[in-house]
Amino acid sequence: MLFSLVSLVVAGLTFVGATTETCTHVDNTTLWVSAIVGKNGVSTAECWGIQPPFVVSTQPGTVGNEFLQLGGLSNGSYTVFPAGPDVDAGLHNAPNAQWVAVLTGHGNVNFPQSPATPNLTFGAGSLIIAMDTPGTSTIGHRTVWTGGSVVMQMPFAPGFVPEHKTIEGACPK
Ligand SMILES: *[C@@H]1O[C@H](CO)[C@@H](O)[C@H](O)[C@H]1NC(C)=O
Ligand SMILES: *[C@@H]1O[C@H](CO)[C@@H](O)[C@H](O)[C@H]1NC(C)=O
Ligand SMILES: *[C@@H]1O[C@H](CO)[C@@H](O)[C@H](O)[C@H]1NC(C)=O
């Protein structure tokens, strides 16, 4: 009993410490990515620190450089939104629990059921996670893409979710 209490206190302190971090700016041993998650039926944002952290690559082509595994992937796809005005993808759930990489353009994600969660914005070169699949969130999130955006979706292998540490809210910029 005492032990659990101590563990809880320690876990609490660790968490408080983590919330003061500004993610990549302070702890760049870890890849921090914003994650769209469904909690209690509502979509919101968290900041995930992917585990295990970066290691030094021994793989030909990247040897000696910061490297981490994204884990099992399946059925990746590549989407081109038409050039021109913004494309409103509307309210939707994540079709799969997945990585989303923005290759070109810009996405603006809004959480209508979670007014306290600021819009999540991500430009070319961003990597995020979308987890608010059907069943985890009743209406999901709304995404507006700038015209001409190109997006790569990489669903996790069935049953796989990357190990991670969590900070509430989107990752600080
Ligand atoms: C973290 O910062 C150090 C010092 O600037 C740099 O050498 C290293 O490559 C950075 N690591 C990552 C993963 O960005
Ligand atoms: C947030 O998203 C909503 C819906 O797309 C949009 O109307 C609003 O302008 C956005 N706000 C910001 C600050 O991006
Ligand atoms: C990918 O497609 C295969 C074959 O249709 C299916 O068995 C698998 O569950 C799919 N993976 C995901 C993450 O949807």
Coordinates of N, CA and C and ligand atoms in Angstrom, one line a residue:
M1 N 0.8 -1.2 0.0 CA 0.0 0.0 0.0 C 0.9 1.2 0.0
L2 N 1.8 1.3 1.0 CA 2.7 2.4 1.1 C 3.5 2.5 -0.2
F3 N 4.0 1.3 -0.7 CA 4.8 1.2 -1.9 C 4.0 1.9 -3.1
S4 N 2.7 1.5 -3.2 CA 1.9 2.0 -4.3 C 1.8 3.5 -4.2
L5 N 1.6 4.0 -3.0 CA 1.5 5.4 -2.8 C 2.8 6.1 -3.2
V6 N 3.9 5.6 -2.8 CA 5.2 6.2 -3.1 C 5.4 6.2 -4.7
S7 N 5.0 5.1 -5.3 CA 5.1 5.0 -6.7 C 4.3 6.0 -7.4
L8 N 3.1 6.2 -6.9 CA 2.2 7.2 -7.5 C 2.8 8.6 -7.4
V9 N 3.3 8.9 -6.2 CA 3.9 10.2 -5.9 C 5.1 10.4 -6.9
V10 N 5.9 9.4 -7.0 CA 7.1 9.5 -7.9 C 6.6 9.6 -9.3
A11 N 5.6 8.8 -9.7 CA 5.1 9.0 -11.1 C 4.6 10.4 -11.3
G12 N 3.9 10.9 -10.3 CA 3.3 12.3 -10.4 C 4.4 13.3 -10.6
L13 N 5.5 13.2 -9.8 CA 6.6 14.1 -9.9 C 7.2 14.0 -11.3
T14 N 7.4 12.8 -11.8 CA 8.0 12.6 -13.1 C 7.1 13.3 -14.1
F15 N 5.8 13.1 -14.0 CA 4.9 13.7 -14.9 C 5.0 15.3 -14.9
V16 N 5.0 15.8 -13.7 CA 5.1 17.3 -13.5 C 6.4 17.8 -14.2
G17 N 7.5 17.0 -14.0 CA 8.7 17.4 -14.6 C 8.6 17.4 -16.1
A18 N 7.9 16.3 -16.6 CA 7.8 16.2 -18.1 C 7.0 17.3 -18.7
T19 N 6.0 17.8 -18.0 CA 5.1 18.9 -18.6 C 5.9 20.2 -18.7
T20 N 7.0 20.3 -17.9 CA 7.8 21.6 -18.1 C 8.7 21.5 -19.3
E21 N 8.9 20.3 -19.8 CA 9.8 20.2 -20.9 C 9.2 20.8 -22.2
T22 N 10.0 21.4 -23.0 CA 9.4 21.8 -24.3 C 9.9 20.9 -25.4
C23 N 9.6 19.6 -25.1 CA 9.8 18.5 -26.1 C 11.1 18.6 -26.8
T24 N 11.1 18.7 -28.1 CA 12.4 18.5 -28.9 C 13.4 19.6 -28.4
H25 N 13.0 20.7 -27.9 CA 13.9 21.8 -27.6 C 14.8 21.4 -26.4
V26 N 14.2 20.6 -25.5 CA 14.9 20.2 -24.3 C 15.4 18.8 -24.4
D27 N 14.5 17.9 -24.8 CA 14.9 16.5 -24.8 C 14.9 16.0 -26.2
N28 N 16.0 16.2 -26.9 CA 16.1 15.7 -28.3 C 16.7 14.3 -28.4
T29 N 16.7 13.6 -27.2 CA 17.1 12.2 -27.3 C 15.9 11.3 -27.8
T30 N 14.7 12.0 -27.8 CA 13.5 11.3 -28.1 C 12.7 12.0 -29.3
L31 N 12.1 11.3 -30.1 CA 11.2 11.8 -31.1 C 9.9 12.2 -30.5
W32 N 9.5 13.4 -30.4 CA 8.2 13.9 -29.9 C 7.3 14.2 -31.0
V33 N 6.1 13.6 -31.0 CA 5.2 13.9 -32.1 C 3.8 14.2 -31.5
S34 N 3.0 15.1 -32.1 CA 1.7 15.3 -31.7 C 0.8 14.1 -32.1
A35 N -0.1 13.7 -31.2 CA -0.9 12.6 -31.5 C -2.4 13.0 -31.3
I36 N -3.2 12.7 -32.3 CA -4.7 12.9 -32.2 C -5.2 11.7 -31.6
V37 N -5.8 11.8 -30.4 CA -6.3 10.6 -29.7 C -7.8 10.7 -29.4
G38 N -8.4 9.6 -29.2 CA -9.8 9.6 -28.7 C -9.8 9.2 -27.3
K39 N -10.3 10.1 -26.4 CA -10.4 9.8 -25.0 C -11.8 10.0 -24.5
N40 N -12.4 9.1 -23.8 CA -13.8 9.2 -23.4 C -14.7 9.6 -24.5
G41 N -14.5 9.1 -25.7 CA -15.3 9.4 -26.8 C -15.1 10.8 -27.5
V42 N -14.0 11.5 -27.1 CA -13.8 12.8 -27.6 C -12.4 12.9 -28.2
S43 N -12.2 13.5 -29.4 CA -10.8 13.6 -29.9 C -10.1 14.8 -29.3
T44 N -8.9 14.6 -29.0 CA -8.0 15.7 -28.4 C -6.6 15.4 -28.8
A45 N -5.7 16.2 -28.3 CA -4.3 16.1 -28.7 C -3.4 15.7 -27.5
E46 N -2.4 14.9 -27.8 CA -1.4 14.6 -26.8 C 0.0 14.7 -27.5
C47 N 1.0 14.8 -26.7 CA 2.4 14.8 -27.3 C 3.0 13.5 -26.8
W48 N 3.4 12.7 -27.8 CA 4.0 11.4 -27.6 C 5.5 11.4 -27.8
G49 N 6.2 10.9 -26.8 CA 7.7 10.7 -26.9 C 7.9 9.3 -27.3
I50 N 8.3 9.0 -28.5 CA 8.4 7.6 -29.0 C 9.5 6.9 -28.3
Q51 N 9.2 5.7 -27.9 CA 10.2 4.8 -27.2 C 10.5 3.5 -28.0
P52 N 11.7 3.0 -28.0 CA 12.8 3.5 -27.4 C 13.3 4.8 -28.1
P53 N 14.2 5.6 -27.4 CA 14.6 6.9 -28.0 C 15.7 6.6 -29.1
F54 N 16.2 7.7 -29.6 CA 17.2 7.6 -30.7 C 18.4 6.8 -30.3
V55 N 18.9 6.0 -31.2 CA 20.2 5.3 -31.0 C 21.1 5.8 -32.1
V56 N 22.4 5.3 -32.1 CA 23.3 5.6 -33.1 C 23.2 4.5 -34.2
S57 N 22.9 4.9 -35.4 CA 22.6 3.9 -36.4 C 23.9 3.1 -36.8
T58 N 23.7 1.8 -37.0 CA 24.7 0.9 -37.5 C 24.3 0.5 -38.9
Q59 N 23.2 1.1 -39.4 CA 22.7 0.6 -40.7 C 23.4 1.3 -41.9
P60 N 23.8 0.6 -42.9 CA 24.4 1.2 -44.1 C 23.5 2.3 -44.6
G61 N 24.1 3.5 -44.9 CA 23.4 4.6 -45.4 C 23.1 5.6 -44.3
T62 N 23.0 5.2 -43.1 CA 22.7 6.2 -42.0 C 23.7 6.0 -40.8
V63 N 24.7 5.1 -41.0 CA 25.6 4.7 -39.9 C 26.2 5.9 -39.2
G64 N 26.2 5.9 -37.9 CA 26.7 6.9 -37.1 C 25.8 8.0 -36.7
N65 N 24.6 8.0 -37.3 CA 23.6 9.1 -37.1 C 22.4 8.7 -36.2
E66 N 21.8 9.7 -35.7 CA 20.6 9.5 -34.9 C 19.5 8.8 -35.6
F67 N 19.0 7.7 -35.0 CA 18.1 6.8 -35.7 C 17.1 6.2 -34.8
L68 N 15.9 6.0 -35.2 CA 14.9 5.3 -34.4 C 14.0 4.5 -35.2
Q69 N 13.5 3.4 -34.7 CA 12.5 2.6 -35.4 C 11.1 3.1 -35.3
L70 N 10.4 3.2 -36.4 CA 9.0 3.6 -36.4 C 8.1 2.4 -36.0
G71 N 8.7 1.2 -36.1 CA 7.9 0.0 -35.7 C 7.1 -0.5 -36.9
G72 N 6.3 -1.5 -36.7 CA 5.6 -2.2 -37.8 C 4.6 -1.3 -38.5
L73 N 4.6 -1.3 -39.8 CA 3.7 -0.5 -40.6 C 2.9 -1.4 -41.6
S74 N 1.8 -1.0 -42.1 CA 1.1 -1.7 -43.1 C 0.2 -0.9 -44.0
N75 N 0.1 -1.2 -45.2 CA -0.9 -0.6 -46.1 C -0.7 0.9 -46.2
G76 N 0.5 1.4 -46.4 CA 0.7 2.8 -46.5 C 0.0 3.4 -47.7
S77 N -0.3 4.7 -47.7 CA -1.0 5.3 -48.8 C -0.4 6.7 -49.0
Y78 N -0.7 7.3 -50.2 CA -0.1 8.6 -50.6 C -1.3 9.3 -51.2
T79 N -1.6 10.5 -50.6 CA -2.8 11.3 -51.1 C -2.4 12.7 -51.6
V80 N -2.9 13.1 -52.7 CA -2.7 14.4 -53.3 C -4.0 15.1 -53.3
F81 N -4.0 16.2 -52.5 CA -5.2 17.1 -52.5 C -5.1 18.1 -53.7
P82 N -6.1 18.4 -54.4 CA -6.0 19.2 -55.6 C -5.5 20.6 -55.3
A83 N -4.7 21.1 -56.2 CA -4.2 22.5 -56.1 C -5.3 23.5 -56.1
G84 N -5.2 24.6 -55.5 CA -6.3 25.6 -55.5 C -6.7 25.9 -54.1
P85 N -8.0 26.1 -53.9 CA -8.5 26.5 -52.5 C -8.3 25.4 -51.5
D86 N -8.4 25.8 -50.2 CA -8.3 24.8 -49.1 C -9.3 23.7 -49.4
V87 N -8.9 22.5 -48.9 CA -9.8 21.3 -49.0 C -10.2 20.9 -47.6
D88 N -11.5 21.0 -47.3 CA -12.0 20.7 -46.0 C -12.4 19.2 -45.9
A89 N -11.6 18.5 -45.2 CA -11.8 17.0 -45.2 C -13.0 16.7 -44.2
G90 N -13.5 17.7 -43.5 CA -14.6 17.6 -42.7 C -14.3 16.8 -41.4
L91 N -15.4 16.5 -40.7 CA -15.3 15.7 -39.4 C -15.1 14.2 -39.8
H92 N -14.1 13.6 -39.2 CA -13.9 12.2 -39.5 C -13.0 11.6 -38.3
N93 N -13.1 10.3 -38.2 CA -12.2 9.5 -37.3 C -11.0 9.2 -38.1
A94 N -9.9 8.9 -37.4 CA -8.7 8.4 -38.1 C -9.2 7.0 -38.7
P95 N -8.9 6.8 -40.0 CA -9.3 5.6 -40.7 C -8.6 4.4 -40.1
N96 N -7.3 4.6 -39.6 CA -6.5 3.6 -39.0 C -5.7 4.3 -37.9
A97 N -5.2 3.6 -36.9 CA -4.2 4.1 -36.0 C -2.9 4.2 -36.9
Q98 N -2.3 5.4 -37.0 CA -1.3 5.6 -38.0 C -0.4 6.8 -37.9
W99 N 0.8 6.7 -38.5 CA 1.6 7.9 -38.7 C 1.0 8.6 -39.9
V100 N 1.1 10.0 -39.8 CA 0.7 10.8 -41.0 C 1.9 11.7 -41.2
A101 N 2.5 11.7 -42.4 CA 3.6 12.6 -42.8 C 3.1 13.5 -43.8
V102 N 3.4 14.8 -43.6 CA 3.0 15.8 -44.6 C 4.2 16.1 -45.4
L103 N 4.1 15.8 -46.7 CA 5.2 16.0 -47.6 C 5.2 17.4 -48.2
T104 N 4.0 17.9 -48.5 CA 3.9 19.2 -49.1 C 2.6 19.8 -48.5
G105 N 2.6 21.1 -48.3 CA 1.4 21.8 -47.9 C 1.2 21.9 -46.4
H106 N 0.0 21.9 -45.9 CA -0.2 22.3 -44.5 C -1.6 21.8 -44.1
G107 N -1.7 21.2 -42.9 CA -3.0 20.8 -42.4 C -3.3 21.5 -41.1
N108 N -4.6 21.8 -40.9 CA -5.1 22.5 -39.7 C -6.2 21.6 -39.1
V109 N -6.0 21.0 -37.9 CA -6.9 20.1 -37.3 C -7.6 20.8 -36.2
N110 N -8.9 20.6 -36.2 CA -9.8 21.3 -35.2 C -10.5 20.2 -34.4
F111 N -10.7 20.5 -33.1 CA -11.4 19.5 -32.2 C -12.7 20.1 -31.7
P112 N -13.8 20.0 -32.5 CA -15.0 20.6 -32.1 C -15.6 20.2 -30.7
Q113 N -15.3 18.9 -30.3 CA -15.9 18.5 -29.0 C -15.0 18.8 -27.9
S114 N -13.8 19.4 -28.2 CA -12.8 19.7 -27.1 C -12.4 21.1 -27.3
P115 N -13.2 22.1 -26.9 CA -12.9 23.5 -27.2 C -11.6 24.0 -26.5
A116 N -11.2 23.3 -25.5 CA -10.0 23.7 -24.8 C -8.7 23.3 -25.6
T117 N -8.9 22.4 -26.5 CA -7.7 21.9 -27.3 C -7.5 22.8 -28.5
P118 N -6.4 23.6 -28.6 CA -6.2 24.5 -29.7 C -6.1 23.6 -31.0
N119 N -6.3 24.3 -32.1 CA -6.1 23.6 -33.4 C -4.7 23.2 -33.5
L120 N -4.5 22.0 -34.1 CA -3.2 21.5 -34.3 C -2.8 21.8 -35.8
T121 N -1.7 22.4 -36.0 CA -1.3 22.8 -37.3 C 0.0 22.1 -37.7
F122 N 0.1 21.6 -38.9 CA 1.4 21.0 -39.3 C 1.7 21.2 -40.7
G123 N 2.9 21.6 -41.0 CA 3.3 21.9 -42.4 C 4.2 20.8 -43.0
A124 N 4.7 21.1 -44.1 CA 5.6 20.2 -44.9 C 6.7 19.7 -44.0
G125 N 6.9 18.4 -43.9 CA 8.0 17.9 -43.1 C 7.5 17.4 -41.8
S126 N 6.2 17.6 -41.5 CA 5.7 17.2 -40.1 C 5.4 15.7 -40.1
L127 N 5.5 15.2 -39.0 CA 5.1 13.8 -38.7 C 4.2 13.8 -37.5
I128 N 3.0 13.3 -37.6 CA 2.1 13.2 -36.5 C 1.6 11.8 -36.4
I129 N 0.8 11.5 -35.3 CA 0.1 10.3 -35.2 C -1.4 10.5 -35.1
A130 N -2.2 9.7 -35.8 CA -3.7 9.8 -35.7 C -4.2 8.5 -35.1
M131 N -4.9 8.6 -33.9 CA -5.3 7.4 -33.2 C -6.8 7.4 -32.9
D132 N -7.5 8.5 -33.3 CA -8.9 8.6 -32.9 C -9.8 7.8 -33.8
T133 N -9.5 6.5 -33.9 CA -10.3 5.6 -34.8 C -11.7 5.4 -34.3
P134 N -12.6 4.9 -35.2 CA -14.0 4.7 -34.8 C -14.1 3.9 -33.6
G135 N -14.9 4.3 -32.6 CA -15.1 3.5 -31.4 C -14.3 4.3 -30.2
T136 N -13.3 5.1 -30.6 CA -12.6 5.8 -29.6 C -13.1 7.2 -29.4
S137 N -13.8 7.7 -30.5 CA -14.2 9.1 -30.5 C -15.5 9.2 -31.3
T138 N -16.5 9.8 -30.8 CA -17.8 9.8 -31.5 C -17.8 10.5 -32.8
I139 N -17.2 11.7 -32.9 CA -17.3 12.4 -34.2 C -15.9 12.7 -34.8
G140 N -14.8 12.4 -34.0 CA -13.5 12.6 -34.5 C -13.0 14.0 -34.6
H141 N -12.2 14.3 -35.6 CA -11.6 15.7 -35.7 C -11.9 16.2 -37.1
R142 N -11.7 17.5 -37.3 CA -11.9 18.1 -38.6 C -10.6 18.6 -39.1
T143 N -10.2 18.2 -40.3 CA -9.0 18.7 -40.9 C -9.2 19.5 -42.2
V144 N -8.5 20.6 -42.3 CA -8.6 21.5 -43.5 C -7.1 21.5 -44.0
W145 N -7.0 21.1 -45.3 CA -5.7 21.0 -46.0 C -5.6 22.2 -46.9
T146 N -4.4 22.8 -47.0 CA -4.2 23.8 -48.1 C -4.2 23.0 -49.4
G147 N -4.7 23.7 -50.5 CA -4.7 23.0 -51.8 C -3.3 22.6 -52.2
G148 N -3.2 21.4 -52.8 CA -1.9 20.9 -53.3 C -1.2 20.2 -52.2
S149 N -1.8 20.0 -51.0 CA -1.1 19.2 -50.0 C -0.9 17.8 -50.4
V150 N 0.3 17.2 -50.0 CA 0.5 15.8 -50.3 C 0.8 15.2 -49.0
V151 N 0.1 14.1 -48.7 CA 0.2 13.4 -47.4 C 0.4 11.9 -47.5
M152 N 1.3 11.4 -46.7 CA 1.5 10.0 -46.7 C 1.0 9.4 -45.4
Q153 N 0.1 8.4 -45.5 CA -0.4 7.8 -44.3 C 0.2 6.4 -44.1
M154 N 0.7 6.1 -42.9 CA 1.4 4.8 -42.7 C 0.7 4.2 -41.5
P155 N -0.4 3.3 -41.7 CA -1.0 2.7 -40.6 C 0.0 1.7 -39.9
F156 N -0.2 1.7 -38.5 CA 0.6 0.7 -37.7 C 0.2 -0.7 -38.2
A157 N 1.1 -1.6 -38.0 CA 0.8 -3.0 -38.3 C -0.4 -3.4 -37.3
P158 N -1.3 -4.3 -37.7 CA -2.4 -4.7 -36.9 C -2.0 -5.0 -35.4
G159 N -2.7 -4.3 -34.5 CA -2.4 -4.6 -33.1 C -1.2 -3.8 -32.5
F160 N -0.4 -3.1 -33.3 CA 0.8 -2.5 -32.9 C 0.5 -1.0 -32.6
V161 N 1.0 -0.5 -31.4 CA 1.0 0.9 -31.1 C 2.4 1.2 -30.6
P162 N 3.2 2.2 -31.1 CA 4.5 2.5 -30.6 C 4.5 2.7 -29.1
E163 N 5.5 2.2 -28.4 CA 5.7 2.6 -27.0 C 6.0 4.1 -26.9
H164 N 5.4 4.7 -25.9 CA 5.6 6.2 -25.8 C 5.4 6.7 -24.4
K165 N 6.0 7.8 -24.1 CA 5.7 8.6 -22.9 C 4.7 9.7 -23.4
T166 N 3.9 10.2 -22.5 CA 2.8 11.1 -22.9 C 2.8 12.4 -22.2
I167 N 2.7 13.5 -22.9 CA 2.4 14.8 -22.3 C 1.1 15.2 -22.8
E168 N 0.2 15.7 -21.9 CA -1.1 16.2 -22.4 C -1.0 17.4 -23.3
G169 N -1.8 17.4 -24.3 CA -1.8 18.6 -25.3 C -0.8 18.3 -26.4
A170 N -1.0 19.1 -27.5 CA -0.1 18.9 -28.6 C 1.4 19.3 -28.2
C171 N 2.3 18.8 -29.0 CA 3.7 19.1 -28.7 C 4.0 20.6 -28.9
P172 N 4.7 21.3 -27.9 CA 5.0 22.7 -28.1 C 5.8 22.8 -29.4
K173 N 5.6 24.0 -30.1 CA 6.4 24.2 -31.3 C 7.8 24.6 -31.0
Ligands
LIG1 C1 20.4 16.8 -30.3 O1 21.3 17.9 -30.1 C2 22.7 17.7 -30.3 C3 23.4 18.9 -29.9 O2 22.9 20.0 -30.7 C4 22.9 17.2 -31.7 O3 24.3 16.9 -31.8 C5 22.1 15.9 -32.0 O4 22.2 15.5 -33.3 C6 20.6 16.2 -31.7 N1 19.9 15.0 -31.9 C7 18.7 14.9 -32.6 C8 18.1 13.5 -32.6 O5 18.2 15.8 -33.1
LIG2 C1 -9.4 26.1 -36.2 O1 -10.2 25.3 -37.1 C2 -11.5 25.8 -37.5 C3 -12.2 24.8 -38.3 O2 -11.4 24.5 -39.5 C4 -11.3 27.1 -38.2 O3 -12.6 27.7 -38.5 C5 -10.5 28.1 -37.3 O4 -10.2 29.3 -38.1 C6 -9.2 27.4 -36.9 N1 -8.5 28.3 -36.0 C7 -7.2 28.5 -36.1 C8 -6.6 29.5 -35.0 O5 -6.5 28.0 -36.9
LIG3 C1 -3.8 -4.2 -44.5 O1 -4.4 -5.0 -45.4 C2 -4.4 -6.4 -45.1 C3 -5.0 -7.2 -46.3 O2 -6.3 -6.6 -46.6 C4 -5.2 -6.6 -43.8 O3 -5.1 -8.0 -43.4 C5 -4.5 -5.8 -42.7 O4 -5.3 -5.9 -41.5 C6 -4.5 -4.3 -43.1 N1 -3.8 -3.5 -42.1 C7 -4.3 -2.4 -41.6 C8 -3.4 -1.7 -40.6 O5 -5.4 -2.0 -41.9

